[in-house]
């Protein structure tokens, strides 16, 4: 099954603060916040949610189509992605704006404060998704990840009109979207991805209960950080998959790596529990590297991590993705 990944393409500027944010913030002064953190490390890395997920899918041999907008400074980045198995034929190059920038400071507790400059991403709304998806090759799934909000809504509507299954990953853009817009992005999705905070934000924005959200999607996948991931379907008990232990070098992009591993397995019709195990294993590799595309997507190592964490034989269902005996 071929996957199209729509969303942001960016350059990440990652900084590390050697202290704790909580020690620098005064609870009675948060309404007049003016604070500066002296960081001791800066890493400039390739990023963007869609590009990160496509990188992971490419490393697992899926040749995903990346659909997003970037600037004329994207040339070197584009070569990198092609070299890692990503089809960049769906990337629109802006003639006037640079590729988006993500600036993030991480403290010693892995808490993050970030800012995002959209740049060329604002032109993603002008991408003609049907023209990219209606050729001779049929796409089995479109992931709608954080992007220009108008582009997210447009891509979702086009998927419904074309009858192409889609996954909803509104993530950071939930803070900008109104309740009706969130419903437009989520309703009818085969898969809905959030973290625990975003899950609460989604129900708050829409005024819907968890049960009502579940009734509108095929499955809801919620990442829980060190507690793993929860998969819920309407009328069924929730399934929780523990995380794969990791030595955290940088948390940026771990959720994107999880989605790549999960969707790679789903594309091969692997059961959801095993798909989540692969997602957690790939997230652990991402956590151990600085930057969301600095880890090596190694099928052998991923298989070993799954077996070490979940027990002998648990990697067998993932053979269509990772190779080896099934």
GROMACS .gro file of C-alpha atoms in nm:
model
  326
    1UNK     CA    1   0.000   0.000   0.000
    2UNK     CA    2   0.146   0.336  -0.104
    3UNK     CA    3   0.118   0.625   0.143
    4UNK     CA    4   0.110   1.000   0.072
    5UNK     CA    5   0.231   1.212   0.366
    6UNK     CA    6   0.103   1.569   0.367
    7UNK     CA    7   0.226   1.832   0.611
    8UNK     CA    8   0.515   2.049   0.718
    9UNK     CA    9   0.870   2.051   0.584
   10UNK     CA   10   1.107   2.252   0.802
   11UNK     CA   11   1.455   2.313   0.934
   12UNK     CA   12   1.487   2.248   1.309
   13UNK     CA   13   1.700   2.470   1.532
   14UNK     CA   14   1.734   2.261   1.848
   15UNK     CA   15   1.877   2.409   2.168
   16UNK     CA   16   1.945   2.250   2.507
   17UNK     CA   17   1.896   2.433   2.837
   18UNK     CA   18   2.100   2.266   3.115
   19UNK     CA   19   1.847   2.358   3.388
   20UNK     CA   20   1.474   2.315   3.447
   21UNK     CA   21   1.212   2.551   3.303
   22UNK     CA   22   1.004   2.505   3.619
   23UNK     CA   23   1.281   2.659   3.829
   24UNK     CA   24   1.284   2.975   3.614
   25UNK     CA   25   0.911   3.047   3.601
   26UNK     CA   26   0.732   3.239   3.875
   27UNK     CA   27   0.373   3.114   3.911
   28UNK     CA   28   0.239   3.458   4.009
   29UNK     CA   29   0.412   3.630   3.712
   30UNK     CA   30   0.302   3.411   3.422
   31UNK     CA   31   0.071   3.682   3.289
   32UNK     CA   32   0.377   3.910   3.240
   33UNK     CA   33   0.628   3.654   3.123
   34UNK     CA   34   0.971   3.777   3.016
   35UNK     CA   35   1.237   3.511   3.042
   36UNK     CA   36   1.555   3.415   2.858
   37UNK     CA   37   1.735   3.080   2.876
   38UNK     CA   38   2.108   3.053   2.821
   39UNK     CA   39   2.149   2.734   2.619
   40UNK     CA   40   2.468   2.534   2.591
   41UNK     CA   41   2.407   2.354   2.264
   42UNK     CA   42   2.261   2.434   1.923
   43UNK     CA   43   2.192   2.178   1.651
   44UNK     CA   44   2.048   2.271   1.311
   45UNK     CA   45   1.869   1.968   1.167
   46UNK     CA   46   1.629   1.869   0.893
   47UNK     CA   47   1.271   1.840   1.017
   48UNK     CA   48   0.904   1.911   0.965
   49UNK     CA   49   0.638   1.658   1.067
   50UNK     CA   50   0.560   1.529   0.718
   51UNK     CA   51   0.927   1.510   0.618
   52UNK     CA   52   1.015   1.327   0.941
   53UNK     CA   53   0.741   1.069   0.891
   54UNK     CA   54   0.830   1.028   0.524
   55UNK     CA   55   1.195   0.975   0.624
   56UNK     CA   56   1.094   0.687   0.851
   57UNK     CA   57   0.865   0.532   0.592
   58UNK     CA   58   1.136   0.563   0.328
   59UNK     CA   59   1.383   0.388   0.553
   60UNK     CA   60   1.138   0.098   0.582
   61UNK     CA   61   1.113   0.068   0.204
   62UNK     CA   62   0.771   0.223   0.142
   63UNK     CA   63   0.873   0.504  -0.099
   64UNK     CA   64   0.617   0.751   0.043
   65UNK     CA   65   0.505   1.056  -0.153
   66UNK     CA   66   0.587   1.373   0.042
   67UNK     CA   67   0.329   1.647  -0.017
   68UNK     CA   68   0.411   1.991   0.120
   69UNK     CA   69   0.558   2.332   0.044
   70UNK     CA   70   0.922   2.441   0.081
   71UNK     CA   71   1.147   2.727  -0.030
   72UNK     CA   72   1.424   2.748  -0.286
   73UNK     CA   73   1.661   2.654  -0.001
   74UNK     CA   74   1.510   2.302  -0.010
   75UNK     CA   75   1.740   2.165  -0.284
   76UNK     CA   76   1.997   1.998  -0.057
   77UNK     CA   77   1.725   1.875   0.181
   78UNK     CA   78   1.536   1.729  -0.114
   79UNK     CA   79   1.840   1.530  -0.224
   80UNK     CA   80   1.878   1.396   0.131
   81UNK     CA   81   1.517   1.275   0.136
   82UNK     CA   82   1.545   1.113  -0.208
   83UNK     CA   83   1.858   0.933  -0.091
   84UNK     CA   84   1.652   0.796   0.199
   85UNK     CA   85   1.370   0.656  -0.010
   86UNK     CA   86   1.127   0.950  -0.019
   87UNK     CA   87   0.943   1.058  -0.336
   88UNK     CA   88   0.959   1.439  -0.332
   89UNK     CA   89   0.745   1.481  -0.644
   90UNK     CA   90   0.465   1.632  -0.434
   91UNK     CA   91   0.674   1.917  -0.291
   92UNK     CA   92   0.580   2.268  -0.408
   93UNK     CA   93   0.872   2.511  -0.419
   94UNK     CA   94   0.792   2.871  -0.324
   95UNK     CA   95   0.953   3.146  -0.529
   96UNK     CA   96   0.942   3.402  -0.248
   97UNK     CA   97   0.946   3.236   0.095
   98UNK     CA   98   1.204   3.019   0.272
   99UNK     CA   99   1.138   2.673   0.405
  100UNK     CA  100   0.968   2.675   0.745
  101UNK     CA  101   1.175   2.704   1.063
  102UNK     CA  102   1.117   2.523   1.393
  103UNK     CA  103   1.299   2.665   1.699
  104UNK     CA  104   1.294   2.455   2.015
  105UNK     CA  105   1.458   2.468   2.360
  106UNK     CA  106   1.464   2.146   2.565
  107UNK     CA  107   1.540   2.141   2.939
  108UNK     CA  108   1.700   1.865   3.146
  109UNK     CA  109   1.357   1.707   3.212
  110UNK     CA  110   1.288   1.684   2.835
  111UNK     CA  111   1.028   1.963   2.857
  112UNK     CA  112   1.022   2.183   2.548
  113UNK     CA  113   0.940   2.544   2.457
  114UNK     CA  114   0.913   2.597   2.083
  115UNK     CA  115   0.819   2.841   1.809
  116UNK     CA  116   0.741   2.776   1.445
  117UNK     CA  117   0.778   3.011   1.148
  118UNK     CA  118   0.568   2.872   0.859
  119UNK     CA  119   0.742   3.046   0.568
  120UNK     CA  120   0.671   2.856   0.247
  121UNK     CA  121   0.432   2.625   0.430
  122UNK     CA  122   0.159   2.888   0.385
  123UNK     CA  123   0.157   2.798   0.014
  124UNK     CA  124   0.064   2.436   0.086
  125UNK     CA  125  -0.300   2.541   0.048
  126UNK     CA  126  -0.233   2.583  -0.326
  127UNK     CA  127  -0.124   2.221  -0.378
  128UNK     CA  128  -0.360   2.025  -0.602
  129UNK     CA  129  -0.378   1.694  -0.414
  130UNK     CA  130  -0.606   1.515  -0.664
  131UNK     CA  131  -0.354   1.580  -0.943
  132UNK     CA  132  -0.091   1.399  -0.736
  133UNK     CA  133  -0.307   1.106  -0.632
  134UNK     CA  134  -0.518   1.019  -0.935
  135UNK     CA  135  -0.252   0.881  -1.168
  136UNK     CA  136  -0.209   0.519  -1.261
  137UNK     CA  137  -0.081   0.428  -0.913
  138UNK     CA  138  -0.349   0.403  -0.646
  139UNK     CA  139  -0.268   0.538  -0.299
  140UNK     CA  140  -0.395   0.332  -0.009
  141UNK     CA  141  -0.371   0.605   0.254
  142UNK     CA  142  -0.313   0.979   0.288
  143UNK     CA  143  -0.177   1.111   0.618
  144UNK     CA  144  -0.291   1.467   0.690
  145UNK     CA  145  -0.037   1.596   0.941
  146UNK     CA  146   0.030   1.950   1.078
  147UNK     CA  147   0.046   2.201   0.796
  148UNK     CA  148  -0.110   2.528   0.689
  149UNK     CA  149  -0.462   2.486   0.838
  150UNK     CA  150  -0.632   2.565   0.508
  151UNK     CA  151  -0.420   2.298   0.340
  152UNK     CA  152  -0.512   2.042   0.605
  153UNK     CA  153  -0.883   2.106   0.559
  154UNK     CA  154  -0.854   2.106   0.181
  155UNK     CA  155  -0.654   1.782   0.168
  156UNK     CA  156  -0.902   1.608   0.399
  157UNK     CA  157  -1.196   1.720   0.186
  158UNK     CA  158  -1.021   1.598  -0.129
  159UNK     CA  159  -0.960   1.256   0.026
  160UNK     CA  160  -1.329   1.223   0.108
  161UNK     CA  161  -1.428   1.332  -0.243
  162UNK     CA  162  -1.185   1.085  -0.403
  163UNK     CA  163  -1.278   0.803  -0.168
  164UNK     CA  164  -0.917   0.763  -0.051
  165UNK     CA  165  -0.869   0.648   0.311
  166UNK     CA  166  -0.697   0.907   0.529
  167UNK     CA  167  -0.533   0.938   0.870
  168UNK     CA  168  -0.577   1.254   1.077
  169UNK     CA  169  -0.280   1.390   1.273
  170UNK     CA  170  -0.377   1.749   1.369
  171UNK     CA  171  -0.116   1.765   1.650
  172UNK     CA  172   0.024   2.116   1.707
  173UNK     CA  173  -0.239   2.284   1.492
  174UNK     CA  174  -0.519   2.192   1.733
  175UNK     CA  175  -0.441   2.510   1.924
  176UNK     CA  176  -0.528   2.720   1.615
  177UNK     CA  177  -0.833   2.534   1.490
  178UNK     CA  178  -1.196   2.592   1.584
  179UNK     CA  179  -1.419   2.305   1.694
  180UNK     CA  180  -1.594   2.270   1.359
  181UNK     CA  181  -1.261   2.265   1.176
  182UNK     CA  182  -1.129   1.991   1.403
  183UNK     CA  183  -1.440   1.786   1.331
  184UNK     CA  184  -1.385   1.836   0.958
  185UNK     CA  185  -1.030   1.702   0.993
  186UNK     CA  186  -1.119   1.405   1.210
  187UNK     CA  187  -1.456   1.271   1.099
  188UNK     CA  188  -1.423   0.961   0.883
  189UNK     CA  189  -1.050   0.914   0.942
  190UNK     CA  190  -0.930   0.554   0.939
  191UNK     CA  191  -0.672   0.652   1.200
  192UNK     CA  192  -0.660   0.948   1.440
  193UNK     CA  193  -0.322   1.029   1.600
  194UNK     CA  194  -0.272   1.248   1.908
  195UNK     CA  195  -0.060   1.256   2.220
  196UNK     CA  196  -0.230   1.262   2.561
  197UNK     CA  197  -0.238   1.642   2.585
  198UNK     CA  198  -0.370   1.678   2.230
  199UNK     CA  199  -0.639   1.419   2.303
  200UNK     CA  200  -0.773   1.638   2.585
  201UNK     CA  201  -0.743   1.947   2.366
  202UNK     CA  202  -0.935   1.777   2.084
  203UNK     CA  203  -1.231   1.685   2.304
  204UNK     CA  204  -1.227   2.034   2.456
  205UNK     CA  205  -1.221   2.205   2.116
  206UNK     CA  206  -1.504   1.994   1.972
  207UNK     CA  207  -1.714   1.957   2.288
  208UNK     CA  208  -1.731   1.585   2.212
  209UNK     CA  209  -1.677   1.301   2.456
  210UNK     CA  210  -1.413   1.036   2.388
  211UNK     CA  211  -1.692   0.798   2.291
  212UNK     CA  212  -1.830   1.044   2.038
  213UNK     CA  213  -1.487   1.096   1.883
  214UNK     CA  214  -1.432   0.719   1.866
  215UNK     CA  215  -1.767   0.679   1.690
  216UNK     CA  216  -1.644   0.914   1.415
  217UNK     CA  217  -1.310   0.741   1.338
  218UNK     CA  218  -1.180   0.394   1.267
  219UNK     CA  219  -0.929   0.395   1.553
  220UNK     CA  220  -0.773   0.651   1.786
  221UNK     CA  221  -0.402   0.612   1.857
  222UNK     CA  222  -0.273   0.814   2.154
  223UNK     CA  223   0.098   0.827   2.234
  224UNK     CA  224   0.170   0.840   2.608
  225UNK     CA  225   0.541   0.921   2.620
  226UNK     CA  226   0.725   0.680   2.847
  227UNK     CA  227   0.399   0.494   2.913
  228UNK     CA  228   0.375   0.376   2.553
  229UNK     CA  229   0.068   0.407   2.334
  230UNK     CA  230  -0.307   0.347   2.365
  231UNK     CA  231  -0.521   0.226   2.074
  232UNK     CA  232  -0.898   0.264   2.101
  233UNK     CA  233  -1.187   0.158   1.880
  234UNK     CA  234  -1.557   0.214   1.940
  235UNK     CA  235  -1.715  -0.071   2.134
  236UNK     CA  236  -1.385  -0.244   2.219
  237UNK     CA  237  -1.161  -0.237   2.527
  238UNK     CA  238  -0.859  -0.006   2.481
  239UNK     CA  239  -0.526  -0.168   2.398
  240UNK     CA  240  -0.211  -0.032   2.565
  241UNK     CA  241   0.135  -0.113   2.430
  242UNK     CA  242   0.434  -0.029   2.655
  243UNK     CA  243   0.713   0.193   2.527
  244UNK     CA  244   1.053   0.062   2.422
  245UNK     CA  245   1.315   0.190   2.671
  246UNK     CA  246   1.547   0.456   2.531
  247UNK     CA  247   1.838   0.672   2.636
  248UNK     CA  248   1.698   1.014   2.546
  249UNK     CA  249   1.933   1.242   2.358
  250UNK     CA  250   1.657   1.458   2.207
  251UNK     CA  251   1.277   1.405   2.218
  252UNK     CA  252   1.214   1.601   1.897
  253UNK     CA  253   1.056   1.383   1.630
  254UNK     CA  254   0.989   1.076   1.847
  255UNK     CA  255   0.615   1.097   1.778
  256UNK     CA  256   0.683   1.129   1.405
  257UNK     CA  257   0.903   0.819   1.418
  258UNK     CA  258   0.626   0.630   1.597
  259UNK     CA  259   0.378   0.723   1.324
  260UNK     CA  260   0.623   0.610   1.054
  261UNK     CA  261   0.674   0.270   1.214
  262UNK     CA  262   0.305   0.224   1.288
  263UNK     CA  263   0.190   0.322   0.940
  264UNK     CA  264   0.460   0.114   0.771
  265UNK     CA  265   0.325  -0.191   0.952
  266UNK     CA  266  -0.038  -0.100   0.883
  267UNK     CA  267   0.043  -0.064   0.513
  268UNK     CA  268   0.141  -0.433   0.519
  269UNK     CA  269  -0.181  -0.520   0.706
  270UNK     CA  270   0.004  -0.603   1.027
  271UNK     CA  271  -0.228  -0.613   1.335
  272UNK     CA  272  -0.246  -0.289   1.532
  273UNK     CA  273  -0.070  -0.422   1.843
  274UNK     CA  274   0.234  -0.532   1.644
  275UNK     CA  275   0.223  -0.207   1.443
  276UNK     CA  276   0.236  -0.011   1.769
  277UNK     CA  277   0.533  -0.218   1.886
  278UNK     CA  278   0.723  -0.129   1.570
  279UNK     CA  279   0.626   0.236   1.614
  280UNK     CA  280   0.757   0.235   1.971
  281UNK     CA  281   1.082   0.069   1.861
  282UNK     CA  282   1.142   0.327   1.589
  283UNK     CA  283   1.058   0.607   1.834
  284UNK     CA  284   1.324   0.473   2.070
  285UNK     CA  285   1.586   0.499   1.794
  286UNK     CA  286   1.479   0.858   1.726
  287UNK     CA  287   1.498   0.945   2.096
  288UNK     CA  288   1.858   0.828   2.106
  289UNK     CA  289   1.971   1.070   1.832
  290UNK     CA  290   1.982   1.450   1.815
  291UNK     CA  291   1.739   1.564   1.547
  292UNK     CA  292   1.439   1.383   1.400
  293UNK     CA  293   1.625   1.240   1.098
  294UNK     CA  294   1.960   1.153   1.254
  295UNK     CA  295   1.882   0.793   1.348
  296UNK     CA  296   1.943   0.498   1.116
  297UNK     CA  297   1.627   0.305   1.027
  298UNK     CA  298   1.776  -0.041   1.073
  299UNK     CA  299   1.527  -0.330   1.028
  300UNK     CA  300   1.754  -0.576   1.209
  301UNK     CA  301   1.793  -0.352   1.510
  302UNK     CA  302   1.422  -0.276   1.516
  303UNK     CA  303   1.339  -0.646   1.512
  304UNK     CA  304   1.580  -0.705   1.801
  305UNK     CA  305   1.432  -0.417   2.003
  306UNK     CA  306   1.080  -0.555   1.959
  307UNK     CA  307   1.188  -0.902   2.075
  308UNK     CA  308   1.386  -0.764   2.370
  309UNK     CA  309   1.096  -0.548   2.488
  310UNK     CA  310   0.788  -0.756   2.416
  311UNK     CA  311   0.920  -1.111   2.422
  312UNK     CA  312   1.034  -1.392   2.190
  313UNK     CA  313   0.834  -1.420   1.869
  314UNK     CA  314   0.682  -1.072   1.887
  315UNK     CA  315   0.878  -0.955   1.582
  316UNK     CA  316   0.740  -1.237   1.365
  317UNK     CA  317   0.422  -1.049   1.260
  318UNK     CA  318   0.647  -0.763   1.145
  319UNK     CA  319   0.834  -0.976   0.893
  320UNK     CA  320   0.652  -0.814   0.596
  321UNK     CA  321   0.807  -0.482   0.706
  322UNK     CA  322   1.140  -0.584   0.858
  323UNK     CA  323   1.215  -0.904   0.671
  324UNK     CA  324   1.304  -1.234   0.836
  325UNK     CA  325   1.087  -1.538   0.903
  326UNK     CA  326   0.715  -1.486   0.961
   0.00000   0.00000   0.00000
